[in-house]
Amino acid sequence: MPRDVQSNTRPEDWHQRARSAADFLGLREVRRFGATEPAGGITRRREWADLTPRRIAPGADRDGEAQAVDSWPGVPELVRTKMVPLPPYWDAIFGPLRGDAADGLLVVGQIGQSLDGRVATISGHSHYINGPAGLAHLHRLRAIVDAVVVGVGTALADDPQLTVRHVAGPNPARVVIDPSARLSAGAKMFTRDGLRRLVMTAHDAKAQLPADIEIVRLQSFQRRIAPEAILSALYERGLRRILIEGGAETVSRFLIAGCLDRLHVVVAPIIIGTGRPSFNLPLIERVQEALHAPMKIHQLGGEVLFDCDLSAQRRAIGAAKTSM
C-alpha cells in the first residue's frame, strides 16, 4: 500500500459496499475468473473475482494481477460508478481519476521514462524502459478510460495494440492523431475487434482506411491539430475519459495547451544517458518560471509513479464547455 494511504474502512465493509455496487450494475459477483451474469441472464465477460482488498508485498510482481491475486478486478467498473470507495490501495492511485472537470471531461497524460528523463535511446528504441509494474499501471489506466490517444509518430514507431492485456478490465476506444493520414490500415491499433477506432486528421488529408474506422476531420495548422479541437471532437462522440498515452511530443503539446487534469510519470530505475527527452516544452529563463503542480508519489514494485495534479491550469474545452 502506498505510504501516504490511511483508511479506516475494514475489508469486510468495503466488500459489502462493492456487492451493492455490483447489484446496481446488474452484475452477479463470482469468486474466480470467468463470466459475471447480469440480472437478465445474458452473460458478459468480466474479471470481477473476489473483491476483498489484499495487501500487496512491496516489490511484488504486478503482472500477477491477471491471476486475481489482489483486489484490482472490478475496480474499472467502480471507478466509473463513483458509488462506493475503491479498495484503499487503488483509491490512493486512481481515486483522483474518478471525477471530471467542469466541462465533463477527464484527461490524463502518461509518460514512462528512465531515471534521467529519457523515453527512448537516441535511435528511438524504447522497448521496454519500464518493467512489469510500470506496464501494468499503463494497462490499468487504459482500463479506466473511454479512449486512449497516441500520436502518429508513436503509432508508426511502436505499432502499439493499445489494449488491456496485462490486467483485468475493458479495452478503450483507440485514437490516433494523424494530420497527414500516414498510418496504414495494417496498423495493430486498427485491428477489427468490435472496438471503436478513430483517426483525427486534417480536412484535406486523403485517408484511405476501411469504412468501419471513424475519420474525424479537423482544422490543422502546419499539419498540427490543436489539443482542444481533439478533445472537443472526442467529447462530441461520447468519449469523456481520455488517456493521452504518447509519445513525448504529443503529451507535451497537451501539457502546454493546458489540456491535462493529471499527469502520471512512471520512472524506471535505469539511466540511459543521451536519448530522447520525456518532454519538449518552451524555454524558460528562471527556475521560478517552471511549472509547479501538487504531486503524490507511489511505489510500483521497483518503479516510482509521480501523480501530478494539473487541474488548476486545465482549460475548459470548446464543445464540452458549451454543452454543460
PDB file of C-alpha atoms in Angstrom:
ATOM      1  CA  MET A   1       0.000   0.000   0.000  1.00  0.00           C
ATOM      2  CA  PRO A   2       1.396   3.484  -0.795  1.00  0.00           C
ATOM      3  CA  ARG A   3       2.964   5.174   2.221  1.00  0.00           C
ATOM      4  CA  ASP A   4       0.532   8.113   2.155  1.00  0.00           C
ATOM      5  CA  VAL A   5      -2.592   5.934   2.333  1.00  0.00           C
ATOM      6  CA  GLN A   6      -4.620   5.772   5.513  1.00  0.00           C
ATOM      7  CA  SER A   7      -8.025   4.171   5.667  1.00  0.00           C
ATOM      8  CA  ASN A   8     -10.474   3.273   8.410  1.00  0.00           C
ATOM      9  CA  THR A   9     -12.516   1.114   6.062  1.00  0.00           C
ATOM     10  CA  ARG A  10     -12.443  -2.522   7.085  1.00  0.00           C
ATOM     11  CA  PRO A  11     -12.091  -5.036   4.238  1.00  0.00           C
ATOM     12  CA  GLU A  12     -15.442  -6.603   5.083  1.00  0.00           C
ATOM     13  CA  ASP A  13     -17.149  -3.146   4.979  1.00  0.00           C
ATOM     14  CA  TRP A  14     -15.647  -2.396   1.582  1.00  0.00           C
ATOM     15  CA  HIS A  15     -16.641  -5.810   0.311  1.00  0.00           C
ATOM     16  CA  GLN A  16     -20.284  -5.211   1.309  1.00  0.00           C
ATOM     17  CA  ARG A  17     -20.274  -1.849  -0.493  1.00  0.00           C
ATOM     18  CA  ALA A  18     -18.754  -3.461  -3.555  1.00  0.00           C
ATOM     19  CA  ARG A  19     -21.563  -6.020  -3.540  1.00  0.00           C
ATOM     20  CA  SER A  20     -24.061  -3.137  -3.530  1.00  0.00           C
ATOM     21  CA  ALA A  21     -22.314  -1.556  -6.496  1.00  0.00           C
ATOM     22  CA  ALA A  22     -22.348  -4.898  -8.303  1.00  0.00           C
ATOM     23  CA  ASP A  23     -26.091  -5.142  -7.714  1.00  0.00           C
ATOM     24  CA  PHE A  24     -26.530  -1.614  -9.080  1.00  0.00           C
ATOM     25  CA  LEU A  25     -24.555  -2.521 -12.190  1.00  0.00           C
ATOM     26  CA  GLY A  26     -26.633  -5.655 -12.677  1.00  0.00           C
ATOM     27  CA  LEU A  27     -23.634  -7.902 -12.068  1.00  0.00           C
ATOM     28  CA  ARG A  28     -23.591 -11.064 -10.015  1.00  0.00           C
ATOM     29  CA  GLU A  29     -20.227 -11.455  -8.340  1.00  0.00           C
ATOM     30  CA  VAL A  30     -18.238 -14.630  -8.860  1.00  0.00           C
ATOM     31  CA  ARG A  31     -15.322 -15.840  -6.807  1.00  0.00           C
ATOM     32  CA  ARG A  32     -12.963 -16.672  -9.612  1.00  0.00           C
ATOM     33  CA  PHE A  33     -12.187 -15.557 -13.129  1.00  0.00           C
ATOM     34  CA  GLY A  34     -14.905 -16.177 -15.653  1.00  0.00           C
ATOM     35  CA  ALA A  35     -18.248 -14.663 -16.551  1.00  0.00           C
ATOM     36  CA  THR A  36     -20.450 -12.418 -14.454  1.00  0.00           C
ATOM     37  CA  GLU A  37     -24.116 -12.513 -15.259  1.00  0.00           C
ATOM     38  CA  PRO A  38     -26.488  -9.538 -15.483  1.00  0.00           C
ATOM     39  CA  ALA A  39     -29.879  -9.897 -13.853  1.00  0.00           C
ATOM     40  CA  GLY A  40     -31.448 -10.724 -17.230  1.00  0.00           C
ATOM     41  CA  GLY A  41     -29.274 -13.791 -17.586  1.00  0.00           C
ATOM     42  CA  ILE A  42     -27.191 -12.647 -20.588  1.00  0.00           C
ATOM     43  CA  THR A  43     -23.576 -13.437 -19.822  1.00  0.00           C
ATOM     44  CA  ARG A  44     -20.920 -10.757 -20.172  1.00  0.00           C
ATOM     45  CA  ARG A  45     -17.219 -11.432 -19.815  1.00  0.00           C
ATOM     46  CA  ARG A  46     -15.787  -9.777 -16.712  1.00  0.00           C
ATOM     47  CA  GLU A  47     -12.910 -10.455 -14.388  1.00  0.00           C
ATOM     48  CA  TRP A  48     -14.669  -9.494 -11.180  1.00  0.00           C
ATOM     49  CA  ALA A  49     -13.287 -12.163  -8.850  1.00  0.00           C
ATOM     50  CA  ASP A  50     -13.023 -11.840  -5.066  1.00  0.00           C
ATOM     51  CA  LEU A  51     -13.247  -8.124  -4.310  1.00  0.00           C
ATOM     52  CA  THR A  52     -11.807  -8.250  -0.790  1.00  0.00           C
ATOM     53  CA  PRO A  53      -8.713  -5.997  -0.715  1.00  0.00           C
ATOM     54  CA  ARG A  54      -5.432  -7.733  -0.087  1.00  0.00           C
ATOM     55  CA  ARG A  55      -2.229  -6.054   0.973  1.00  0.00           C
ATOM     56  CA  ILE A  56       0.463  -6.343  -1.690  1.00  0.00           C
ATOM     57  CA  ALA A  57       4.006  -7.070  -0.567  1.00  0.00           C
ATOM     58  CA  PRO A  58       6.500  -4.332  -1.508  1.00  0.00           C
ATOM     59  CA  GLY A  59       8.249  -5.185  -4.741  1.00  0.00           C
ATOM     60  CA  ALA A  60       5.653  -7.765  -5.730  1.00  0.00           C
ATOM     61  CA  ASP A  61       5.440  -8.572  -9.425  1.00  0.00           C
ATOM     62  CA  ARG A  62       2.410  -6.613 -10.627  1.00  0.00           C
ATOM     63  CA  ASP A  63       1.983  -8.807 -13.703  1.00  0.00           C
ATOM     64  CA  GLY A  64       0.370 -11.260 -11.319  1.00  0.00           C
ATOM     65  CA  GLU A  65      -2.769  -9.093 -11.377  1.00  0.00           C
ATOM     66  CA  ALA A  66      -4.270 -11.171 -14.204  1.00  0.00           C
ATOM     67  CA  GLN A  67      -4.333 -14.131 -11.821  1.00  0.00           C
ATOM     68  CA  ALA A  68      -6.699 -12.261  -9.481  1.00  0.00           C
ATOM     69  CA  VAL A  69      -4.272 -12.200  -6.572  1.00  0.00           C
ATOM     70  CA  ASP A  70      -5.451  -8.799  -5.350  1.00  0.00           C
ATOM     71  CA  SER A  71      -8.455  -6.504  -5.463  1.00  0.00           C
ATOM     72  CA  TRP A  72      -7.994  -4.969  -8.933  1.00  0.00           C
ATOM     73  CA  PRO A  73     -10.671  -6.950 -10.832  1.00  0.00           C
ATOM     74  CA  GLY A  74     -13.884  -4.933 -10.701  1.00  0.00           C
ATOM     75  CA  VAL A  75     -12.133  -1.629  -9.985  1.00  0.00           C
ATOM     76  CA  PRO A  76     -12.574  -0.223 -13.556  1.00  0.00           C
ATOM     77  CA  GLU A  77     -16.362  -0.538 -13.176  1.00  0.00           C
ATOM     78  CA  LEU A  78     -16.306   1.033  -9.713  1.00  0.00           C
ATOM     79  CA  VAL A  79     -14.188   3.957 -10.922  1.00  0.00           C
ATOM     80  CA  ARG A  80     -16.985   4.883 -13.306  1.00  0.00           C
ATOM     81  CA  THR A  81     -19.883   4.460 -10.851  1.00  0.00           C
ATOM     82  CA  LYS A  82     -18.396   6.618  -8.046  1.00  0.00           C
ATOM     83  CA  MET A  83     -20.873   4.899  -5.714  1.00  0.00           C
ATOM     84  CA  VAL A  84     -18.517   3.245  -3.240  1.00  0.00           C
ATOM     85  CA  PRO A  85     -14.903   3.705  -2.172  1.00  0.00           C
ATOM     86  CA  LEU A  86     -12.254   1.879  -4.100  1.00  0.00           C
ATOM     87  CA  PRO A  87     -10.050  -0.595  -2.245  1.00  0.00           C
ATOM     88  CA  PRO A  88      -7.575   1.583  -0.296  1.00  0.00           C
ATOM     89  CA  TYR A  89      -4.518   0.639  -2.356  1.00  0.00           C
ATOM     90  CA  TRP A  90      -6.221   1.563  -5.628  1.00  0.00           C
ATOM     91  CA  ASP A  91      -8.068   4.572  -4.218  1.00  0.00           C
ATOM     92  CA  ALA A  92      -4.738   6.248  -3.492  1.00  0.00           C
ATOM     93  CA  ILE A  93      -3.715   5.991  -7.156  1.00  0.00           C
ATOM     94  CA  PHE A  94      -6.980   6.024  -9.101  1.00  0.00           C
ATOM     95  CA  GLY A  95      -9.305   7.860  -6.720  1.00  0.00           C
ATOM     96  CA  PRO A  96      -8.313  11.253  -8.220  1.00  0.00           C
ATOM     97  CA  LEU A  97      -9.378   9.925 -11.642  1.00  0.00           C
ATOM     98  CA  ARG A  98     -12.981   9.237 -10.603  1.00  0.00           C
ATOM     99  CA  GLY A  99     -14.163  12.812 -11.079  1.00  0.00           C
ATOM    100  CA  ASP A 100     -14.101  15.128 -14.051  1.00  0.00           C
ATOM    101  CA  ALA A 101     -13.629  18.824 -14.767  1.00  0.00           C
ATOM    102  CA  ALA A 102     -16.419  21.381 -15.099  1.00  0.00           C
ATOM    103  CA  ASP A 103     -16.587  20.659 -18.843  1.00  0.00           C
ATOM    104  CA  GLY A 104     -17.375  16.967 -18.258  1.00  0.00           C
ATOM    105  CA  LEU A 105     -14.004  15.651 -19.436  1.00  0.00           C
ATOM    106  CA  LEU A 106     -11.232  13.880 -17.579  1.00  0.00           C
ATOM    107  CA  VAL A 107      -7.869  13.926 -19.366  1.00  0.00           C
ATOM    108  CA  VAL A 108      -4.795  12.175 -18.000  1.00  0.00           C
ATOM    109  CA  GLY A 109      -1.361  12.088 -19.612  1.00  0.00           C
ATOM    110  CA  GLN A 110       1.098   9.234 -19.157  1.00  0.00           C
ATOM    111  CA  ILE A 111       4.870   9.079 -19.591  1.00  0.00           C
ATOM    112  CA  GLY A 112       7.191   6.167 -18.830  1.00  0.00           C
ATOM    113  CA  GLN A 113      10.796   7.302 -18.517  1.00  0.00           C
ATOM    114  CA  SER A 114      14.257   6.489 -17.236  1.00  0.00           C
ATOM    115  CA  LEU A 115      15.762   7.974 -14.083  1.00  0.00           C
ATOM    116  CA  ASP A 116      17.451  10.646 -16.224  1.00  0.00           C
ATOM    117  CA  GLY A 117      14.277  11.668 -18.005  1.00  0.00           C
ATOM    118  CA  ARG A 118      14.548   9.712 -21.277  1.00  0.00           C
ATOM    119  CA  VAL A 119      11.742   7.927 -23.099  1.00  0.00           C
ATOM    120  CA  ALA A 120      13.994   6.278 -25.696  1.00  0.00           C
ATOM    121  CA  THR A 121      17.579   5.987 -26.834  1.00  0.00           C
ATOM    122  CA  ILE A 122      18.841   8.410 -29.455  1.00  0.00           C
ATOM    123  CA  SER A 123      17.865   5.854 -32.131  1.00  0.00           C
ATOM    124  CA  GLY A 124      14.294   5.748 -30.814  1.00  0.00           C
ATOM    125  CA  HIS A 125      14.464   2.331 -29.148  1.00  0.00           C
ATOM    126  CA  SER A 126      12.218   2.188 -26.065  1.00  0.00           C
ATOM    127  CA  HIS A 127      11.128  -1.473 -25.565  1.00  0.00           C
ATOM    128  CA  TYR A 128      10.994  -1.519 -22.659  1.00  0.00           C
ATOM    129  CA  ILE A 129      12.138   1.270 -20.393  1.00  0.00           C
ATOM    130  CA  ASN A 130       9.506   0.432 -17.799  1.00  0.00           C
ATOM    131  CA  GLY A 131       9.299  -3.016 -16.276  1.00  0.00           C
ATOM    132  CA  PRO A 132       6.275  -5.189 -15.466  1.00  0.00           C
ATOM    133  CA  ALA A 133       4.968  -2.862 -12.736  1.00  0.00           C
ATOM    134  CA  GLY A 134       5.080   0.205 -14.965  1.00  0.00           C
ATOM    135  CA  LEU A 135       3.453  -1.619 -17.880  1.00  0.00           C
ATOM    136  CA  ALA A 136       0.710  -2.969 -15.616  1.00  0.00           C
ATOM    137  CA  HIS A 137      -0.002   0.573 -14.429  1.00  0.00           C
ATOM    138  CA  LEU A 138      -0.302   1.764 -18.027  1.00  0.00           C
ATOM    139  CA  HIS A 139      -2.774  -1.017 -18.779  1.00  0.00           C
ATOM    140  CA  ARG A 140      -4.805  -0.115 -15.691  1.00  0.00           C
ATOM    141  CA  LEU A 141      -5.031   3.455 -16.965  1.00  0.00           C
ATOM    142  CA  ARG A 142      -6.316   2.112 -20.284  1.00  0.00           C
ATOM    143  CA  ALA A 143      -8.918   0.051 -18.435  1.00  0.00           C
ATOM    144  CA  ILE A 144     -10.491   3.041 -16.659  1.00  0.00           C
ATOM    145  CA  VAL A 145     -10.797   5.427 -19.647  1.00  0.00           C
ATOM    146  CA  ASP A 146     -13.120   5.638 -22.635  1.00  0.00           C
ATOM    147  CA  ALA A 147     -10.364   6.292 -25.176  1.00  0.00           C
ATOM    148  CA  VAL A 148      -6.584   6.079 -25.427  1.00  0.00           C
ATOM    149  CA  VAL A 149      -4.834   8.591 -27.700  1.00  0.00           C
ATOM    150  CA  VAL A 150      -1.416   8.382 -29.367  1.00  0.00           C
ATOM    151  CA  GLY A 151       0.374  10.482 -31.943  1.00  0.00           C
ATOM    152  CA  VAL A 152       1.112   9.069 -35.369  1.00  0.00           C
ATOM    153  CA  GLY A 153       4.860   9.031 -34.642  1.00  0.00           C
ATOM    154  CA  THR A 154       4.338   6.587 -31.798  1.00  0.00           C
ATOM    155  CA  ALA A 155       1.886   4.542 -33.870  1.00  0.00           C
ATOM    156  CA  LEU A 156       4.425   4.208 -36.696  1.00  0.00           C
ATOM    157  CA  ALA A 157       7.462   3.557 -34.491  1.00  0.00           C
ATOM    158  CA  ASP A 158       5.933   1.138 -31.964  1.00  0.00           C
ATOM    159  CA  ASP A 159       2.825  -0.213 -33.737  1.00  0.00           C
ATOM    160  CA  PRO A 160       1.021  -0.498 -30.364  1.00  0.00           C
ATOM    161  CA  GLN A 161      -2.107  -2.562 -29.825  1.00  0.00           C
ATOM    162  CA  LEU A 162      -3.458  -0.118 -27.193  1.00  0.00           C
ATOM    163  CA  THR A 163      -5.412  -2.890 -25.485  1.00  0.00           C
ATOM    164  CA  VAL A 164      -5.693  -4.070 -21.877  1.00  0.00           C
ATOM    165  CA  ARG A 165      -3.679  -7.270 -21.718  1.00  0.00           C
ATOM    166  CA  HIS A 166      -1.646  -7.260 -18.510  1.00  0.00           C
ATOM    167  CA  VAL A 167      -4.581  -6.663 -16.137  1.00  0.00           C
ATOM    168  CA  ALA A 168      -8.313  -7.261 -15.896  1.00  0.00           C
ATOM    169  CA  GLY A 169     -10.553  -4.635 -17.424  1.00  0.00           C
ATOM    170  CA  PRO A 170     -12.355  -3.384 -20.543  1.00  0.00           C
ATOM    171  CA  ASN A 171     -10.492  -2.175 -23.617  1.00  0.00           C
ATOM    172  CA  PRO A 172     -10.878   1.512 -24.555  1.00  0.00           C
ATOM    173  CA  ALA A 173     -11.539   3.055 -27.940  1.00  0.00           C
ATOM    174  CA  ARG A 174      -8.275   3.663 -29.828  1.00  0.00           C
ATOM    175  CA  VAL A 175      -7.433   7.075 -31.270  1.00  0.00           C
ATOM    176  CA  VAL A 176      -4.501   8.242 -33.367  1.00  0.00           C
ATOM    177  CA  ILE A 177      -3.636  11.870 -34.152  1.00  0.00           C
ATOM    178  CA  ASP A 178      -2.612  11.660 -37.809  1.00  0.00           C
ATOM    179  CA  PRO A 179      -2.942  15.028 -39.606  1.00  0.00           C
ATOM    180  CA  SER A 180      -1.398  13.757 -42.868  1.00  0.00           C
ATOM    181  CA  ALA A 181      -3.101  10.330 -42.859  1.00  0.00           C
ATOM    182  CA  ARG A 182       0.204   8.437 -42.745  1.00  0.00           C
ATOM    183  CA  LEU A 183      -0.913   5.373 -40.772  1.00  0.00           C
ATOM    184  CA  SER A 184      -1.926   2.391 -42.896  1.00  0.00           C
ATOM    185  CA  ALA A 185      -4.876   0.078 -42.382  1.00  0.00           C
ATOM    186  CA  GLY A 186      -2.482  -2.683 -41.305  1.00  0.00           C
ATOM    187  CA  ALA A 187      -1.568  -0.969 -38.026  1.00  0.00           C
ATOM    188  CA  LYS A 188      -2.300  -3.105 -34.963  1.00  0.00           C
ATOM    189  CA  MET A 189      -4.437  -0.405 -33.390  1.00  0.00           C
ATOM    190  CA  PHE A 190      -6.825  -0.756 -36.362  1.00  0.00           C
ATOM    191  CA  THR A 191      -7.425  -4.464 -35.696  1.00  0.00           C
ATOM    192  CA  ARG A 192     -11.112  -5.320 -36.028  1.00  0.00           C
ATOM    193  CA  ASP A 193     -12.174  -6.442 -32.572  1.00  0.00           C
ATOM    194  CA  GLY A 194     -15.506  -4.700 -32.096  1.00  0.00           C
ATOM    195  CA  LEU A 195     -13.999  -1.577 -30.522  1.00  0.00           C
ATOM    196  CA  ARG A 196     -14.113   1.928 -31.908  1.00  0.00           C
ATOM    197  CA  ARG A 197     -11.051   3.159 -33.798  1.00  0.00           C
ATOM    198  CA  LEU A 198     -10.737   6.834 -34.649  1.00  0.00           C
ATOM    199  CA  VAL A 199      -8.320   8.875 -36.753  1.00  0.00           C
ATOM    200  CA  MET A 200      -8.009  12.594 -36.048  1.00  0.00           C
ATOM    201  CA  THR A 201      -6.796  14.080 -39.313  1.00  0.00           C
ATOM    202  CA  ALA A 202      -6.676  17.307 -41.311  1.00  0.00           C
ATOM    203  CA  HIS A 203      -9.553  18.389 -43.549  1.00  0.00           C
ATOM    204  CA  ASP A 204      -7.522  17.911 -46.737  1.00  0.00           C
ATOM    205  CA  ALA A 205      -5.830  14.625 -45.767  1.00  0.00           C
ATOM    206  CA  LYS A 206      -6.511  11.686 -48.075  1.00  0.00           C
ATOM    207  CA  ALA A 207      -7.140   8.903 -45.589  1.00  0.00           C
ATOM    208  CA  GLN A 208      -7.612   5.526 -47.276  1.00  0.00           C
ATOM    209  CA  LEU A 209      -8.910   3.341 -44.493  1.00  0.00           C
ATOM    210  CA  PRO A 210     -11.740   0.806 -44.092  1.00  0.00           C
ATOM    211  CA  ALA A 211     -15.226   2.247 -43.677  1.00  0.00           C
ATOM    212  CA  ASP A 212     -15.536   0.983 -40.091  1.00  0.00           C
ATOM    213  CA  ILE A 213     -12.712   3.271 -38.924  1.00  0.00           C
ATOM    214  CA  GLU A 214     -14.041   6.677 -37.888  1.00  0.00           C
ATOM    215  CA  ILE A 215     -12.322   9.518 -39.732  1.00  0.00           C
ATOM    216  CA  VAL A 216     -12.571  12.818 -37.846  1.00  0.00           C
ATOM    217  CA  ARG A 217     -11.508  15.777 -39.983  1.00  0.00           C
ATOM    218  CA  LEU A 218     -10.351  18.826 -38.041  1.00  0.00           C
ATOM    219  CA  GLN A 219      -8.747  22.187 -38.707  1.00  0.00           C
ATOM    220  CA  SER A 220      -4.957  21.976 -38.743  1.00  0.00           C
ATOM    221  CA  PHE A 221      -2.111  24.477 -38.796  1.00  0.00           C
ATOM    222  CA  GLN A 222       1.247  23.417 -40.220  1.00  0.00           C
ATOM    223  CA  ARG A 223      -0.038  19.810 -40.106  1.00  0.00           C
ATOM    224  CA  ARG A 224      -0.807  20.010 -36.414  1.00  0.00           C
ATOM    225  CA  ILE A 225      -4.211  19.750 -34.772  1.00  0.00           C
ATOM    226  CA  ALA A 226      -4.867  21.705 -31.589  1.00  0.00           C
ATOM    227  CA  PRO A 227      -5.335  19.536 -28.471  1.00  0.00           C
ATOM    228  CA  GLU A 228      -8.515  21.485 -27.636  1.00  0.00           C
ATOM    229  CA  ALA A 229     -10.030  20.531 -31.009  1.00  0.00           C
ATOM    230  CA  ILE A 230      -9.170  16.865 -30.484  1.00  0.00           C
ATOM    231  CA  LEU A 231     -10.736  16.716 -27.028  1.00  0.00           C
ATOM    232  CA  SER A 232     -13.812  18.608 -28.195  1.00  0.00           C
ATOM    233  CA  ALA A 233     -14.298  16.135 -31.064  1.00  0.00           C
ATOM    234  CA  LEU A 234     -13.935  13.164 -28.710  1.00  0.00           C
ATOM    235  CA  TYR A 235     -16.441  14.684 -26.294  1.00  0.00           C
ATOM    236  CA  GLU A 236     -18.950  15.146 -29.109  1.00  0.00           C
ATOM    237  CA  ARG A 237     -18.572  11.449 -29.895  1.00  0.00           C
ATOM    238  CA  GLY A 238     -19.315  10.343 -26.344  1.00  0.00           C
ATOM    239  CA  LEU A 239     -15.712   9.782 -25.217  1.00  0.00           C
ATOM    240  CA  ARG A 240     -15.265  11.701 -21.974  1.00  0.00           C
ATOM    241  CA  ARG A 241     -12.455   9.924 -20.078  1.00  0.00           C
ATOM    242  CA  ILE A 242      -9.286  10.261 -22.140  1.00  0.00           C
ATOM    243  CA  LEU A 243      -5.755   8.881 -21.755  1.00  0.00           C
ATOM    244  CA  ILE A 244      -3.047  10.737 -23.677  1.00  0.00           C
ATOM    245  CA  GLU A 245      -0.523   7.902 -23.831  1.00  0.00           C
ATOM    246  CA  GLY A 246       2.206   9.276 -26.024  1.00  0.00           C
ATOM    247  CA  GLY A 247       4.578   9.837 -27.383  1.00  0.00           C
ATOM    248  CA  ALA A 248       6.503  12.508 -25.552  1.00  0.00           C
ATOM    249  CA  GLU A 249       5.768  15.151 -28.198  1.00  0.00           C
ATOM    250  CA  THR A 250       2.019  14.528 -28.016  1.00  0.00           C
ATOM    251  CA  VAL A 251       1.903  14.557 -24.201  1.00  0.00           C
ATOM    252  CA  SER A 252       3.998  17.758 -24.218  1.00  0.00           C
ATOM    253  CA  ARG A 253       1.577  19.503 -26.580  1.00  0.00           C
ATOM    254  CA  PHE A 254      -1.418  18.638 -24.373  1.00  0.00           C
ATOM    255  CA  LEU A 255       0.531  19.809 -21.318  1.00  0.00           C
ATOM    256  CA  ILE A 256       1.469  23.138 -22.945  1.00  0.00           C
ATOM    257  CA  ALA A 257      -2.138  23.687 -24.065  1.00  0.00           C
ATOM    258  CA  GLY A 258      -3.439  23.250 -20.521  1.00  0.00           C
ATOM    259  CA  CYS A 259      -5.459  20.209 -21.552  1.00  0.00           C
ATOM    260  CA  LEU A 260      -4.435  17.715 -18.848  1.00  0.00           C
ATOM    261  CA  ASP A 261      -6.151  17.153 -15.498  1.00  0.00           C
ATOM    262  CA  ARG A 262      -3.462  14.751 -14.261  1.00  0.00           C
ATOM    263  CA  LEU A 263      -0.060  13.615 -15.452  1.00  0.00           C
ATOM    264  CA  HIS A 264       1.316  10.207 -14.473  1.00  0.00           C
ATOM    265  CA  VAL A 265       5.087   9.901 -14.825  1.00  0.00           C
ATOM    266  CA  VAL A 266       6.425   6.397 -14.137  1.00  0.00           C
ATOM    267  CA  VAL A 267      10.186   6.407 -13.529  1.00  0.00           C
ATOM    268  CA  ALA A 268      12.173   3.229 -14.083  1.00  0.00           C
ATOM    269  CA  PRO A 269      15.462   2.612 -12.207  1.00  0.00           C
ATOM    270  CA  ILE A 270      17.688   2.854 -15.277  1.00  0.00           C
ATOM    271  CA  ILE A 271      19.950   5.583 -16.668  1.00  0.00           C
ATOM    272  CA  ILE A 272      20.061   5.877 -20.458  1.00  0.00           C
ATOM    273  CA  GLY A 273      22.299   8.921 -20.920  1.00  0.00           C
ATOM    274  CA  THR A 274      21.951  10.589 -24.293  1.00  0.00           C
ATOM    275  CA  GLY A 275      18.473   9.902 -25.606  1.00  0.00           C
ATOM    276  CA  ARG A 276      15.062  11.353 -26.361  1.00  0.00           C
ATOM    277  CA  PRO A 277      13.659  13.511 -23.556  1.00  0.00           C
ATOM    278  CA  SER A 278      10.337  12.958 -21.814  1.00  0.00           C
ATOM    279  CA  PHE A 279       9.072  16.468 -22.516  1.00  0.00           C
ATOM    280  CA  ASN A 280       9.530  19.120 -25.169  1.00  0.00           C
ATOM    281  CA  LEU A 281       8.423  22.372 -23.528  1.00  0.00           C
ATOM    282  CA  PRO A 282       9.066  26.088 -24.176  1.00  0.00           C
ATOM    283  CA  LEU A 283      12.331  27.508 -22.871  1.00  0.00           C
ATOM    284  CA  ILE A 284      12.301  29.376 -19.568  1.00  0.00           C
ATOM    285  CA  GLU A 285      14.896  31.804 -18.207  1.00  0.00           C
ATOM    286  CA  ARG A 286      14.459  31.238 -14.482  1.00  0.00           C
ATOM    287  CA  VAL A 287      13.654  28.269 -12.284  1.00  0.00           C
ATOM    288  CA  GLN A 288      10.769  30.274 -10.803  1.00  0.00           C
ATOM    289  CA  GLU A 289       9.032  30.056 -14.199  1.00  0.00           C
ATOM    290  CA  ALA A 290       8.893  26.266 -14.039  1.00  0.00           C
ATOM    291  CA  LEU A 291       5.549  24.507 -13.764  1.00  0.00           C
ATOM    292  CA  HIS A 292       4.719  23.680 -10.167  1.00  0.00           C
ATOM    293  CA  ALA A 293       1.988  21.138  -9.511  1.00  0.00           C
ATOM    294  CA  PRO A 294       0.744  19.306  -6.397  1.00  0.00           C
ATOM    295  CA  MET A 295       2.126  15.805  -6.532  1.00  0.00           C
ATOM    296  CA  LYS A 296       1.752  12.416  -4.900  1.00  0.00           C
ATOM    297  CA  ILE A 297       4.334   9.664  -5.098  1.00  0.00           C
ATOM    298  CA  HIS A 298       3.602   5.933  -5.180  1.00  0.00           C
ATOM    299  CA  GLN A 299       5.934   2.963  -5.388  1.00  0.00           C
ATOM    300  CA  LEU A 300       5.059   0.478  -8.132  1.00  0.00           C
ATOM    301  CA  GLY A 301       7.256  -2.509  -7.473  1.00  0.00           C
ATOM    302  CA  GLY A 302      10.758  -1.278  -8.328  1.00  0.00           C
ATOM    303  CA  GLU A 303       9.473   1.832 -10.115  1.00  0.00           C
ATOM    304  CA  VAL A 304       8.075   5.152  -8.893  1.00  0.00           C
ATOM    305  CA  LEU A 305       4.867   6.870 -10.016  1.00  0.00           C
ATOM    306  CA  PHE A 306       4.678  10.665  -9.803  1.00  0.00           C
ATOM    307  CA  ASP A 307       0.997  11.660  -9.932  1.00  0.00           C
ATOM    308  CA  CYS A 308       0.845  15.362 -10.856  1.00  0.00           C
ATOM    309  CA  ASP A 309      -2.346  17.346 -10.276  1.00  0.00           C
ATOM    310  CA  LEU A 310      -2.692  19.817 -13.179  1.00  0.00           C
ATOM    311  CA  SER A 311      -6.359  20.664 -12.599  1.00  0.00           C
ATOM    312  CA  ALA A 312      -5.569  24.251 -11.587  1.00  0.00           C
ATOM    313  CA  GLN A 313      -4.177  25.039 -15.038  1.00  0.00           C
ATOM    314  CA  ARG A 314      -6.679  22.970 -17.038  1.00  0.00           C
ATOM    315  CA  ARG A 315      -8.588  24.924 -19.678  1.00  0.00           C
ATOM    316  CA  ALA A 316     -12.274  24.322 -20.355  1.00  0.00           C
ATOM    317  CA  ILE A 317     -12.730  22.637 -23.731  1.00  0.00           C
ATOM    318  CA  GLY A 318     -14.884  24.122 -26.524  1.00  0.00           C
ATOM    319  CA  ALA A 319     -17.838  21.863 -27.326  1.00  0.00           C
ATOM    320  CA  ALA A 320     -17.632  20.200 -23.925  1.00  0.00           C
ATOM    321  CA  LYS A 321     -17.750  23.603 -22.209  1.00  0.00           C
ATOM    322  CA  THR A 322     -20.724  24.894 -24.149  1.00  0.00           C
ATOM    323  CA  SER A 323     -22.776  21.753 -23.615  1.00  0.00           C
ATOM    324  CA  MET A 324     -22.547  21.859 -19.814  1.00  0.00           C
TER     325      MET A 324
END
